[in-house]
PDB file of C-alpha atoms and ligand atoms in Angstrom:
ATOM      1  CA  MET A   1     -18.268 -15.712 -33.295  1.00 81.00           C
ATOM      2  CA  PRO A   2     -17.653 -14.729 -29.613  1.00 92.00           C
ATOM      3  CA  ASP A   3     -16.248 -10.226 -30.824  1.00 96.00           C
ATOM      4  CA  ALA A   4     -12.350 -10.124 -30.796  1.00 94.00           C
ATOM      5  CA  ILE A   5     -12.464  -8.669 -27.318  1.00 93.00           C
ATOM      6  CA  PHE A   6     -13.699 -11.760 -25.774  1.00 94.00           C
ATOM      7  CA  ALA A   7     -12.062 -14.770 -28.384  1.00 95.00           C
ATOM      8  CA  GLU A   8      -8.968 -13.018 -28.978  1.00 94.00           C
ATOM      9  CA  PRO A   9      -6.154 -14.037 -26.715  1.00 93.00           C
ATOM     10  CA  ARG A  10      -4.139 -10.462 -26.081  1.00 91.00           C
ATOM     11  CA  LEU A  11      -7.372  -8.326 -25.253  1.00 94.00           C
ATOM     12  CA  ALA A  12      -9.179 -11.412 -23.803  1.00 95.00           C
ATOM     13  CA  GLU A  13      -6.376 -11.063 -20.798  1.00 92.00           C
ATOM     14  CA  ILE A  14      -5.884  -6.490 -20.789  1.00 93.00           C
ATOM     15  CA  TYR A  15      -9.451  -6.622 -20.376  1.00 89.00           C
ATOM     16  CA  ASP A  16     -10.323  -9.349 -17.538  1.00 91.00           C
ATOM     17  CA  LEU A  17      -7.595  -6.204 -15.544  1.00 91.00           C
ATOM     18  CA  LEU A  18      -9.931  -3.964 -15.801  1.00 81.00           C
ATOM     19  CA  PRO A  19     -11.417  -2.625 -12.183  1.00 75.00           C
ATOM     20  CA  ASP A  20     -13.653  -4.914  -9.934  1.00 82.00           C
ATOM     21  CA  ARG A  21     -17.211  -6.358 -10.542  1.00 91.00           C
ATOM     22  CA  PRO A  22     -19.551  -4.370  -8.157  1.00 92.00           C
ATOM     23  CA  ASP A  23     -22.396  -4.735 -10.157  1.00 94.00           C
ATOM     24  CA  LEU A  24     -21.392  -8.903  -9.491  1.00 96.00           C
ATOM     25  CA  ALA A  25     -22.420  -8.430  -5.529  1.00 96.00           C
ATOM     26  CA  PRO A  26     -26.644  -9.004  -6.814  1.00 97.00           C
ATOM     27  CA  ASP A  27     -25.864 -11.438  -8.094  1.00 98.00           C
ATOM     28  CA  LEU A  28     -24.353 -13.776  -5.618  1.00 98.00           C
ATOM     29  CA  ALA A  29     -26.502 -12.968  -2.811  1.00 98.00           C
ATOM     30  CA  MET A  30     -29.357 -14.293  -5.215  1.00 98.00           C
ATOM     31  CA  ALA A  31     -27.564 -17.288  -5.223  1.00 98.00           C
ATOM     32  CA  ASP A  32     -27.696 -16.886  -1.901  1.00 98.00           C
ATOM     33  CA  GLU A  33     -31.433 -15.537  -1.494  1.00 98.00           C
ATOM     34  CA  PHE A  34     -32.802 -17.965  -3.734  1.00 98.00           C
ATOM     35  CA  ASN A  35     -30.717 -20.995  -1.849  1.00 98.00           C
ATOM     36  CA  ALA A  36     -29.394 -22.524  -5.550  1.00 98.00           C
ATOM     37  CA  ARG A  37     -26.790 -24.633  -5.022  1.00 98.00           C
ATOM     38  CA  SER A  38     -25.796 -25.409  -8.558  1.00 98.00           C
ATOM     39  CA  ILE A  39     -25.410 -22.741 -11.179  1.00 98.00           C
ATOM     40  CA  ILE A  40     -24.513 -22.145 -14.631  1.00 98.00           C
ATOM     41  CA  ASP A  41     -23.216 -18.926 -15.862  1.00 98.00           C
ATOM     42  CA  LEU A  42     -23.924 -18.856 -19.492  1.00 98.00           C
ATOM     43  CA  GLY A  43     -21.803 -16.483 -21.049  1.00 98.00           C
ATOM     44  CA  CYS A  44     -18.791 -16.393 -17.999  1.00 98.00           C
ATOM     45  CA  ARG A  45     -16.237 -14.583 -19.930  1.00 97.00           C
ATOM     46  CA  THR A  46     -13.507 -14.488 -17.686  1.00 97.00           C
ATOM     47  CA  GLY A  47     -15.056 -16.277 -15.143  1.00 97.00           C
ATOM     48  CA  VAL A  48     -15.076 -14.546 -12.346  1.00 97.00           C
ATOM     49  CA  LEU A  49     -18.767 -14.879 -10.785  1.00 98.00           C
ATOM     50  CA  ALA A  50     -18.516 -18.725 -11.786  1.00 98.00           C
ATOM     51  CA  CYS A  51     -15.437 -18.480  -9.442  1.00 98.00           C
ATOM     52  CA  ARG A  52     -16.447 -16.108  -6.564  1.00 97.00           C
ATOM     53  CA  LEU A  53     -19.491 -18.503  -6.894  1.00 98.00           C
ATOM     54  CA  ALA A  54     -17.336 -21.779  -6.503  1.00 98.00           C
ATOM     55  CA  ALA A  55     -15.241 -20.244  -3.292  1.00 98.00           C
ATOM     56  CA  ARG A  56     -19.391 -19.878  -1.861  1.00 98.00           C
ATOM     57  CA  GLY A  57     -19.309 -23.541  -2.511  1.00 98.00           C
ATOM     58  CA  LYS A  58     -22.033 -23.279  -5.485  1.00 98.00           C
ATOM     59  CA  GLU A  59     -21.075 -26.737  -7.775  1.00 98.00           C
ATOM     60  CA  VAL A  60     -20.950 -23.743 -11.223  1.00 98.00           C
ATOM     61  CA  VAL A  61     -20.750 -24.707 -15.175  1.00 98.00           C
ATOM     62  CA  GLY A  62     -19.155 -21.732 -16.763  1.00 98.00           C
ATOM     63  CA  ILE A  63     -20.047 -21.567 -20.199  1.00 98.00           C
ATOM     64  CA  ASP A  64     -18.680 -19.530 -23.236  1.00 98.00           C
ATOM     65  CA  PRO A  65     -18.243 -19.770 -26.894  1.00 98.00           C
ATOM     66  CA  ALA A  66     -14.614 -17.771 -25.942  1.00 98.00           C
ATOM     67  CA  ALA A  67     -12.064 -19.949 -25.994  1.00 98.00           C
ATOM     68  CA  ALA A  68      -9.859 -17.584 -24.620  1.00 97.00           C
ATOM     69  CA  SER A  69     -11.550 -16.137 -22.170  1.00 98.00           C
ATOM     70  CA  LEU A  70     -11.796 -19.929 -20.928  1.00 98.00           C
ATOM     71  CA  GLU A  71      -7.790 -19.759 -20.374  1.00 98.00           C
ATOM     72  CA  VAL A  72      -7.958 -16.829 -18.105  1.00 96.00           C
ATOM     73  CA  ALA A  73     -10.679 -17.752 -16.480  1.00 98.00           C
ATOM     74  CA  LYS A  74      -9.544 -21.698 -15.722  1.00 98.00           C
ATOM     75  CA  ARG A  75      -5.832 -20.258 -14.631  1.00 97.00           C
ATOM     76  CA  LYS A  76      -8.372 -18.034 -11.903  1.00 97.00           C
ATOM     77  CA  ALA A  77      -8.553 -18.885  -7.507  1.00 97.00           C
ATOM     78  CA  TYR A  78     -11.038 -21.410  -7.776  1.00 98.00           C
ATOM     79  CA  ALA A  79     -11.319 -21.781 -11.649  1.00 98.00           C
ATOM     80  CA  ASP A  80     -10.939 -25.961 -10.426  1.00 98.00           C
ATOM     81  CA  ARG A  81     -13.576 -26.420  -9.074  1.00 98.00           C
ATOM     82  CA  VAL A  82     -15.770 -24.694 -11.901  1.00 98.00           C
ATOM     83  CA  ARG A  83     -16.593 -27.099 -15.474  1.00 98.00           C
ATOM     84  CA  TRP A  84     -15.705 -25.403 -17.753  1.00 98.00           C
ATOM     85  CA  ILE A  85     -17.577 -25.229 -21.812  1.00 98.00           C
ATOM     86  CA  VAL A  86     -16.738 -23.707 -24.363  1.00 98.00           C
ATOM     87  CA  GLY A  87     -19.878 -22.898 -26.029  1.00 98.00           C
ATOM     88  CA  ALA A  88     -23.165 -21.726 -25.850  1.00 98.00           C
ATOM     89  CA  ALA A  89     -26.751 -22.682 -25.419  1.00 94.00           C
ATOM     90  CA  ALA A  90     -26.830 -25.599 -26.999  1.00 95.00           C
ATOM     91  CA  GLN A  91     -24.437 -26.693 -24.057  1.00 95.00           C
ATOM     92  CA  LEU A  92     -26.742 -26.741 -21.416  1.00 95.00           C
ATOM     93  CA  GLN A  93     -28.684 -29.471 -23.875  1.00 94.00           C
ATOM     94  CA  GLY A  94     -29.098 -31.981 -20.864  1.00 94.00           C
ATOM     95  CA  ALA A  95     -28.124 -30.354 -18.074  1.00 95.00           C
ATOM     96  CA  ARG A  96     -29.316 -28.749 -14.374  1.00 97.00           C
ATOM     97  CA  ALA A  97     -29.277 -26.424 -12.338  1.00 98.00           C
ATOM     98  CA  ASP A  98     -31.131 -24.065 -10.033  1.00 98.00           C
ATOM     99  CA  LEU A  99     -29.636 -21.269 -10.957  1.00 98.00           C
ATOM    100  CA  ILE A 100     -28.579 -19.960 -14.355  1.00 98.00           C
ATOM    101  CA  THR A 101     -27.034 -16.230 -14.520  1.00 98.00           C
ATOM    102  CA  MET A 102     -26.497 -13.845 -18.034  1.00 98.00           C
ATOM    103  CA  THR A 103     -24.507 -10.974 -16.730  1.00 98.00           C
ATOM    104  CA  GLY A 104     -22.418  -8.438 -18.027  1.00 97.00           C
ATOM    105  CA  ASN A 105     -25.515  -7.820 -20.719  1.00 98.00           C
ATOM    106  CA  VAL A 106     -24.795 -11.051 -21.792  1.00 98.00           C
ATOM    107  CA  ALA A 107     -28.369 -11.295 -22.951  1.00 98.00           C
ATOM    108  CA  GLN A 108     -27.714  -7.822 -25.946  1.00 98.00           C
ATOM    109  CA  VAL A 109     -25.403 -10.729 -27.741  1.00 98.00           C
ATOM    110  CA  PHE A 110     -27.995 -12.070 -28.899  1.00 98.00           C
ATOM    111  CA  VAL A 111     -29.128  -9.776 -31.875  1.00 98.00           C
ATOM    112  CA  THR A 112     -31.622 -12.077 -33.735  1.00 98.00           C
ATOM    113  CA  ASP A 113     -34.822 -13.347 -32.483  1.00 97.00           C
ATOM    114  CA  GLU A 114     -33.862 -16.819 -33.025  1.00 98.00           C
ATOM    115  CA  GLU A 115     -30.790 -16.590 -31.456  1.00 98.00           C
ATOM    116  CA  TRP A 116     -32.364 -15.006 -28.343  1.00 98.00           C
ATOM    117  CA  MET A 117     -35.253 -17.419 -28.771  1.00 98.00           C
ATOM    118  CA  ALA A 118     -33.125 -20.461 -28.736  1.00 98.00           C
ATOM    119  CA  THR A 119     -31.040 -19.326 -25.512  1.00 98.00           C
ATOM    120  CA  ILE A 120     -34.002 -18.522 -23.209  1.00 98.00           C
ATOM    121  CA  ARG A 121     -35.602 -21.821 -24.119  1.00 98.00           C
ATOM    122  CA  ALA A 122     -32.875 -23.936 -23.797  1.00 98.00           C
ATOM    123  CA  CYS A 123     -32.651 -22.310 -20.447  1.00 98.00           C
ATOM    124  CA  ARG A 124     -36.055 -23.208 -19.566  1.00 98.00           C
ATOM    125  CA  GLU A 125     -35.224 -26.611 -20.469  1.00 98.00           C
ATOM    126  CA  ALA A 126     -32.120 -26.589 -18.316  1.00 98.00           C
ATOM    127  CA  LEU A 127     -33.899 -25.218 -14.974  1.00 98.00           C
ATOM    128  CA  ASN A 128     -35.134 -26.920 -12.180  1.00 98.00           C
ATOM    129  CA  PRO A 129     -38.623 -27.207 -11.689  1.00 96.00           C
ATOM    130  CA  ASN A 130     -38.069 -24.076  -9.185  1.00 96.00           C
ATOM    131  CA  GLY A 131     -34.885 -22.909 -10.534  1.00 98.00           C
ATOM    132  CA  ARG A 132     -34.308 -19.013 -11.943  1.00 98.00           C
ATOM    133  CA  LEU A 133     -32.627 -17.403 -15.280  1.00 98.00           C
ATOM    134  CA  VAL A 134     -31.345 -14.187 -13.920  1.00 98.00           C
ATOM    135  CA  PHE A 135     -30.121 -11.946 -16.342  1.00 98.00           C
ATOM    136  CA  GLU A 136     -29.783  -7.920 -16.975  1.00 98.00           C
ATOM    137  CA  VAL A 137     -30.308  -5.455 -19.182  1.00 98.00           C
ATOM    138  CA  ARG A 138     -29.608  -1.964 -20.774  1.00 98.00           C
ATOM    139  CA  ASP A 139     -32.448  -0.172 -20.968  1.00 98.00           C
ATOM    140  CA  PRO A 140     -32.976   1.347 -24.564  1.00 98.00           C
ATOM    141  CA  ALA A 141     -34.477   4.077 -23.745  1.00 98.00           C
ATOM    142  CA  LYS A 142     -31.452   5.738 -20.986  1.00 98.00           C
ATOM    143  CA  GLU A 143     -29.259   5.699 -24.471  1.00 98.00           C
ATOM    144  CA  ALA A 144     -25.954   4.565 -22.438  1.00 98.00           C
ATOM    145  CA  TRP A 145     -24.483   4.432 -26.277  1.00 98.00           C
ATOM    146  CA  GLU A 146     -23.997   8.459 -26.094  1.00 97.00           C
ATOM    147  CA  GLY A 147     -21.337   7.410 -23.533  1.00 97.00           C
ATOM    148  CA  TRP A 148     -18.995   4.841 -26.170  1.00 98.00           C
ATOM    149  CA  ASN A 149     -17.360   7.943 -26.527  1.00 98.00           C
ATOM    150  CA  ARG A 150     -13.069   8.316 -25.859  1.00 98.00           C
ATOM    151  CA  GLU A 151     -13.830  10.943 -24.014  1.00 98.00           C
ATOM    152  CA  ARG A 152     -16.121   9.352 -21.118  1.00 97.00           C
ATOM    153  CA  SER A 153     -15.047   5.831 -21.339  1.00 96.00           C
ATOM    154  CA  TYR A 154     -10.942   6.063 -21.827  1.00 96.00           C
ATOM    155  CA  GLN A 155      -8.841   3.627 -19.061  1.00 95.00           C
ATOM    156  CA  MET A 156      -5.074   2.914 -18.988  1.00 95.00           C
ATOM    157  CA  ILE A 157      -4.857  -0.395 -17.841  1.00 94.00           C
ATOM    158  CA  GLU A 158      -1.321  -1.670 -16.567  1.00 94.00           C
ATOM    159  CA  ALA A 159      -0.880  -5.213 -17.501  1.00 93.00           C
ATOM    160  CA  PRO A 160       1.757  -7.460 -15.934  1.00 91.00           C
ATOM    161  CA  GLY A 161       4.816  -8.130 -19.511  1.00 89.00           C
ATOM    162  CA  THR A 162       2.962  -6.429 -21.649  1.00 91.00           C
ATOM    163  CA  GLY A 163       3.090  -2.552 -20.115  1.00 95.00           C
ATOM    164  CA  THR A 164       0.681   0.324 -20.038  1.00 97.00           C
ATOM    165  CA  VAL A 165      -1.965   0.152 -22.556  1.00 97.00           C
ATOM    166  CA  ASP A 166      -4.970   2.507 -23.385  1.00 97.00           C
ATOM    167  CA  SER A 167      -8.466   2.302 -23.949  1.00 96.00           C
ATOM    168  CA  TRP A 168     -11.715   3.551 -24.967  1.00 97.00           C
ATOM    169  CA  VAL A 169     -14.726   2.492 -26.530  1.00 98.00           C
ATOM    170  CA  GLU A 170     -15.832   4.701 -30.334  1.00 98.00           C
ATOM    171  CA  LEU A 171     -19.362   4.351 -31.400  1.00 98.00           C
ATOM    172  CA  MET A 172     -19.580   2.984 -34.659  1.00 98.00           C
ATOM    173  CA  ARG A 173     -23.718   3.235 -35.796  1.00 98.00           C
ATOM    174  CA  VAL A 174     -26.643   4.147 -34.152  1.00 98.00           C
ATOM    175  CA  GLN A 175     -29.655   2.173 -36.114  1.00 98.00           C
ATOM    176  CA  PRO A 176     -32.323   0.762 -33.140  1.00 97.00           C
ATOM    177  CA  PRO A 177     -32.033  -1.330 -32.023  1.00 98.00           C
ATOM    178  CA  LEU A 178     -29.081  -2.323 -32.654  1.00 98.00           C
ATOM    179  CA  VAL A 179     -25.806  -0.169 -31.803  1.00 98.00           C
ATOM    180  CA  THR A 180     -22.489  -0.735 -32.834  1.00 98.00           C
ATOM    181  CA  PHE A 181     -19.552   0.448 -31.183  1.00 98.00           C
ATOM    182  CA  ARG A 182     -15.615  -1.025 -30.974  1.00 98.00           C
ATOM    183  CA  HIS A 183     -13.219  -1.157 -28.480  1.00 97.00           C
ATOM    184  CA  VAL A 184      -9.909   0.255 -29.073  1.00 98.00           C
ATOM    185  CA  PHE A 185      -6.490  -1.243 -26.865  1.00 97.00           C
ATOM    186  CA  VAL A 186      -2.945   0.590 -27.601  1.00 97.00           C
ATOM    187  CA  PHE A 187      -0.177  -0.815 -26.420  1.00 95.00           C
ATOM    188  CA  ARG A 188       2.016   1.589 -25.834  1.00 97.00           C
ATOM    189  CA  GLU A 189       5.264  -1.191 -25.191  1.00 94.00           C
ATOM    190  CA  ASP A 190       5.453  -1.540 -29.156  1.00 93.00           C
ATOM    191  CA  GLY A 191       2.849   1.569 -30.349  1.00 94.00           C
ATOM    192  CA  ARG A 192       0.682  -1.527 -30.855  1.00 94.00           C
ATOM    193  CA  THR A 193      -2.996  -0.554 -31.566  1.00 97.00           C
ATOM    194  CA  MET A 194      -5.314  -3.940 -31.755  1.00 96.00           C
ATOM    195  CA  THR A 195      -9.729  -2.757 -32.106  1.00 97.00           C
ATOM    196  CA  SER A 196     -12.667  -4.573 -31.296  1.00 97.00           C
ATOM    197  CA  GLU A 197     -16.302  -3.990 -32.588  1.00 98.00           C
ATOM    198  CA  SER A 198     -18.977  -5.660 -31.566  1.00 98.00           C
ATOM    199  CA  THR A 199     -23.341  -5.135 -32.068  1.00 98.00           C
ATOM    200  CA  LEU A 200     -25.360  -5.012 -28.894  1.00 98.00           C
ATOM    201  CA  ARG A 201     -29.819  -5.487 -29.351  1.00 98.00           C
ATOM    202  CA  PHE A 202     -31.499  -3.220 -26.999  1.00 98.00           C
ATOM    203  CA  ARG A 203     -34.889  -4.767 -25.894  1.00 98.00           C
ATOM    204  CA  THR A 204     -37.030  -2.538 -24.098  1.00 98.00           C
ATOM    205  CA  ARG A 205     -39.053  -4.479 -20.920  1.00 98.00           C
ATOM    206  CA  SER A 206     -41.897  -5.110 -22.116  1.00 98.00           C
ATOM    207  CA  GLU A 207     -39.929  -6.344 -25.448  1.00 98.00           C
ATOM    208  CA  ILE A 208     -37.834  -8.967 -23.101  1.00 98.00           C
ATOM    209  CA  ALA A 209     -41.326 -10.184 -21.455  1.00 98.00           C
ATOM    210  CA  ASP A 210     -42.792 -10.878 -23.791  1.00 98.00           C
ATOM    211  CA  THR A 211     -39.806 -13.471 -25.462  1.00 98.00           C
ATOM    212  CA  LEU A 212     -40.566 -15.055 -21.850  1.00 98.00           C
ATOM    213  CA  SER A 213     -43.352 -15.146 -22.024  1.00 98.00           C
ATOM    214  CA  ARG A 214     -43.675 -17.123 -25.306  1.00 98.00           C
ATOM    215  CA  THR A 215     -40.704 -19.822 -23.561  1.00 98.00           C
ATOM    216  CA  HIS A 216     -43.010 -20.319 -20.787  1.00 98.00           C
ATOM    217  CA  LEU A 217     -40.674 -18.644 -18.102  1.00 98.00           C
ATOM    218  CA  ALA A 218     -42.802 -16.426 -15.763  1.00 98.00           C
ATOM    219  CA  VAL A 219     -41.216 -13.129 -14.459  1.00 98.00           C
ATOM    220  CA  GLU A 220     -41.673 -13.782 -11.287  1.00 98.00           C
ATOM    221  CA  SER A 221     -39.833  -9.821 -10.882  1.00 98.00           C
ATOM    222  CA  VAL A 222     -37.768  -6.673 -12.573  1.00 98.00           C
ATOM    223  CA  ARG A 223     -35.100  -5.856 -10.551  1.00 98.00           C
ATOM    224  CA  ASP A 224     -32.349  -2.413 -10.227  1.00 97.00           C
ATOM    225  CA  ALA A 225     -28.571  -3.119 -11.027  1.00 96.00           C
ATOM    226  CA  PRO A 226     -27.644  -1.053  -7.637  1.00 94.00           C
ATOM    227  CA  ASP A 227     -25.042  -0.344  -9.156  1.00 93.00           C
ATOM    228  CA  ARG A 228     -25.790   1.523 -12.689  1.00 94.00           C
ATOM    229  CA  SER A 229     -29.670   2.630 -10.925  1.00 96.00           C
ATOM    230  CA  GLY A 230     -31.927   3.049 -12.848  1.00 97.00           C
ATOM    231  CA  LEU A 231     -30.612   2.359 -16.367  1.00 98.00           C
ATOM    232  CA  GLU A 232     -30.379  -1.351 -16.705  1.00 98.00           C
ATOM    233  CA  PHE A 233     -33.237  -3.908 -15.928  1.00 98.00           C
ATOM    234  CA  VAL A 234     -32.602  -7.066 -14.380  1.00 98.00           C
ATOM    235  CA  PHE A 235     -35.099 -10.054 -14.944  1.00 98.00           C
ATOM    236  CA  ILE A 236     -35.076 -13.144 -12.819  1.00 98.00           C
ATOM    237  CA  ALA A 237     -38.071 -15.101 -13.774  1.00 98.00           C
ATOM    238  CA  HIS A 238     -39.227 -19.271 -13.951  1.00 98.00           C
ATOM    239  CA  PRO A 239     -40.678 -21.423 -15.267  1.00 97.00           C
TER     240      PRO A 239
HETATM  241  C1  SAM K 301     -19.770  -8.929 -21.916  1.00 86.79           C
HETATM  242  S1  SAM K 301     -19.313 -10.713 -22.124  1.00 86.79           S
HETATM  243  C2  SAM K 301     -20.175 -10.923 -20.004  1.00 86.79           C
HETATM  244  C3  SAM K 301     -19.734 -11.456 -19.276  1.00 86.79           C
HETATM  245  C4  SAM K 301     -19.315 -12.517 -18.024  1.00 86.79           C
HETATM  246  N1  SAM K 301     -20.734 -11.997 -18.256  1.00 86.79           N
HETATM  247  C5  SAM K 301     -18.704 -10.622 -17.407  1.00 86.79           C
HETATM  248  O1  SAM K 301     -19.891 -10.899 -16.621  1.00 86.79           O
HETATM  249  O2  SAM K 301     -17.908 -10.726 -17.455  1.00 86.79           O
HETATM  250  C6  SAM K 301     -20.605 -11.109 -23.175  1.00 86.79           C
HETATM  251  C7  SAM K 301     -20.464 -12.881 -23.180  1.00 86.79           C
HETATM  252  O3  SAM K 301     -20.967 -13.345 -23.994  1.00 86.79           O
HETATM  253  C8  SAM K 301     -20.009 -14.309 -24.280  1.00 86.79           C
HETATM  254  N2  SAM K 301     -20.931 -14.279 -25.792  1.00 86.79           N
HETATM  255  C9  SAM K 301     -21.449 -14.303 -27.622  1.00 86.79           C
HETATM  256  N3  SAM K 301     -22.180 -14.862 -27.618  1.00 86.79           N
HETATM  257  C10 SAM K 301     -22.419 -16.094 -26.841  1.00 86.79           C
HETATM  258  C11 SAM K 301     -23.703 -16.523 -26.814  1.00 86.79           C
HETATM  259  N4  SAM K 301     -24.045 -17.047 -28.321  1.00 86.79           N
HETATM  260  N5  SAM K 301     -23.605 -17.358 -25.824  1.00 86.79           N
HETATM  261  C12 SAM K 301     -23.109 -17.632 -24.820  1.00 86.79           C
HETATM  262  N6  SAM K 301     -22.978 -16.296 -24.586  1.00 86.79           N
HETATM  263  C13 SAM K 301     -22.243 -15.307 -25.214  1.00 86.79           C
HETATM  264  C14 SAM K 301     -19.062 -13.163 -24.797  1.00 86.79           C
HETATM  265  O4  SAM K 301     -17.768 -14.764 -25.015  1.00 86.79           O
HETATM  266  C15 SAM K 301     -18.091 -12.611 -23.147  1.00 86.79           C
HETATM  267  O5  SAM K 301     -18.157 -13.405 -22.995  1.00 86.79           O
END
């Protein structure tokens, strides 16, 4: 069951309005670098990357368990060129791609080893022989959750038809390797507050490398995320 921020229609819509996504530029560049013609964006949420890839003529499938987020995705430019699937790794069965992406730290939503292993195994099976799996995770040693408080995360969102929404993140529990937090949204129009709780798993670089190796995925390289330099590991793996 995806978190409310992705699955609740009002929140999925509002969350999509947050600022531009400089983090996606390297993924767009890698699609060209690896000559990927067919791309699956797993955990695509509201389809920002999927639509940008489709605009470049790529054959794109966007998969996410949050149907409400896909409804937002379908209204974007170039969305009609993307195949949208409500679901998760199981929907990869029978699919083939040159590149599978999991952007925006999707890899951290898999809190159990079973879910994570099943996901990367399904990715491996869906990759063409020269294909690549690309995803990033936050380095647990950098303790990103230290910034997950109102003071450091507050944003004011102007939502067409809804008005001003105040939004921030509150840290709830740090029980390494799990961190639980919630997004808070206050709608000024009617004073209503909506919240969405999430738990993420923080795996170390070596833990991720080990799980990939057990799935017969070789780590080609681990890059830095240019917009979050030194904070994240961008894994590029191939069968
Ligand atoms: C932090 S968002 C990142 C979304 C998107 N990739 C981006 O960069 O904006 C995490 C996404 O993972 C999705 N998700 C949750 N559980 C999942 C699963 N088991 N398989 C694939 N995606 C999942 C959520 O619905 C959500 O859209």
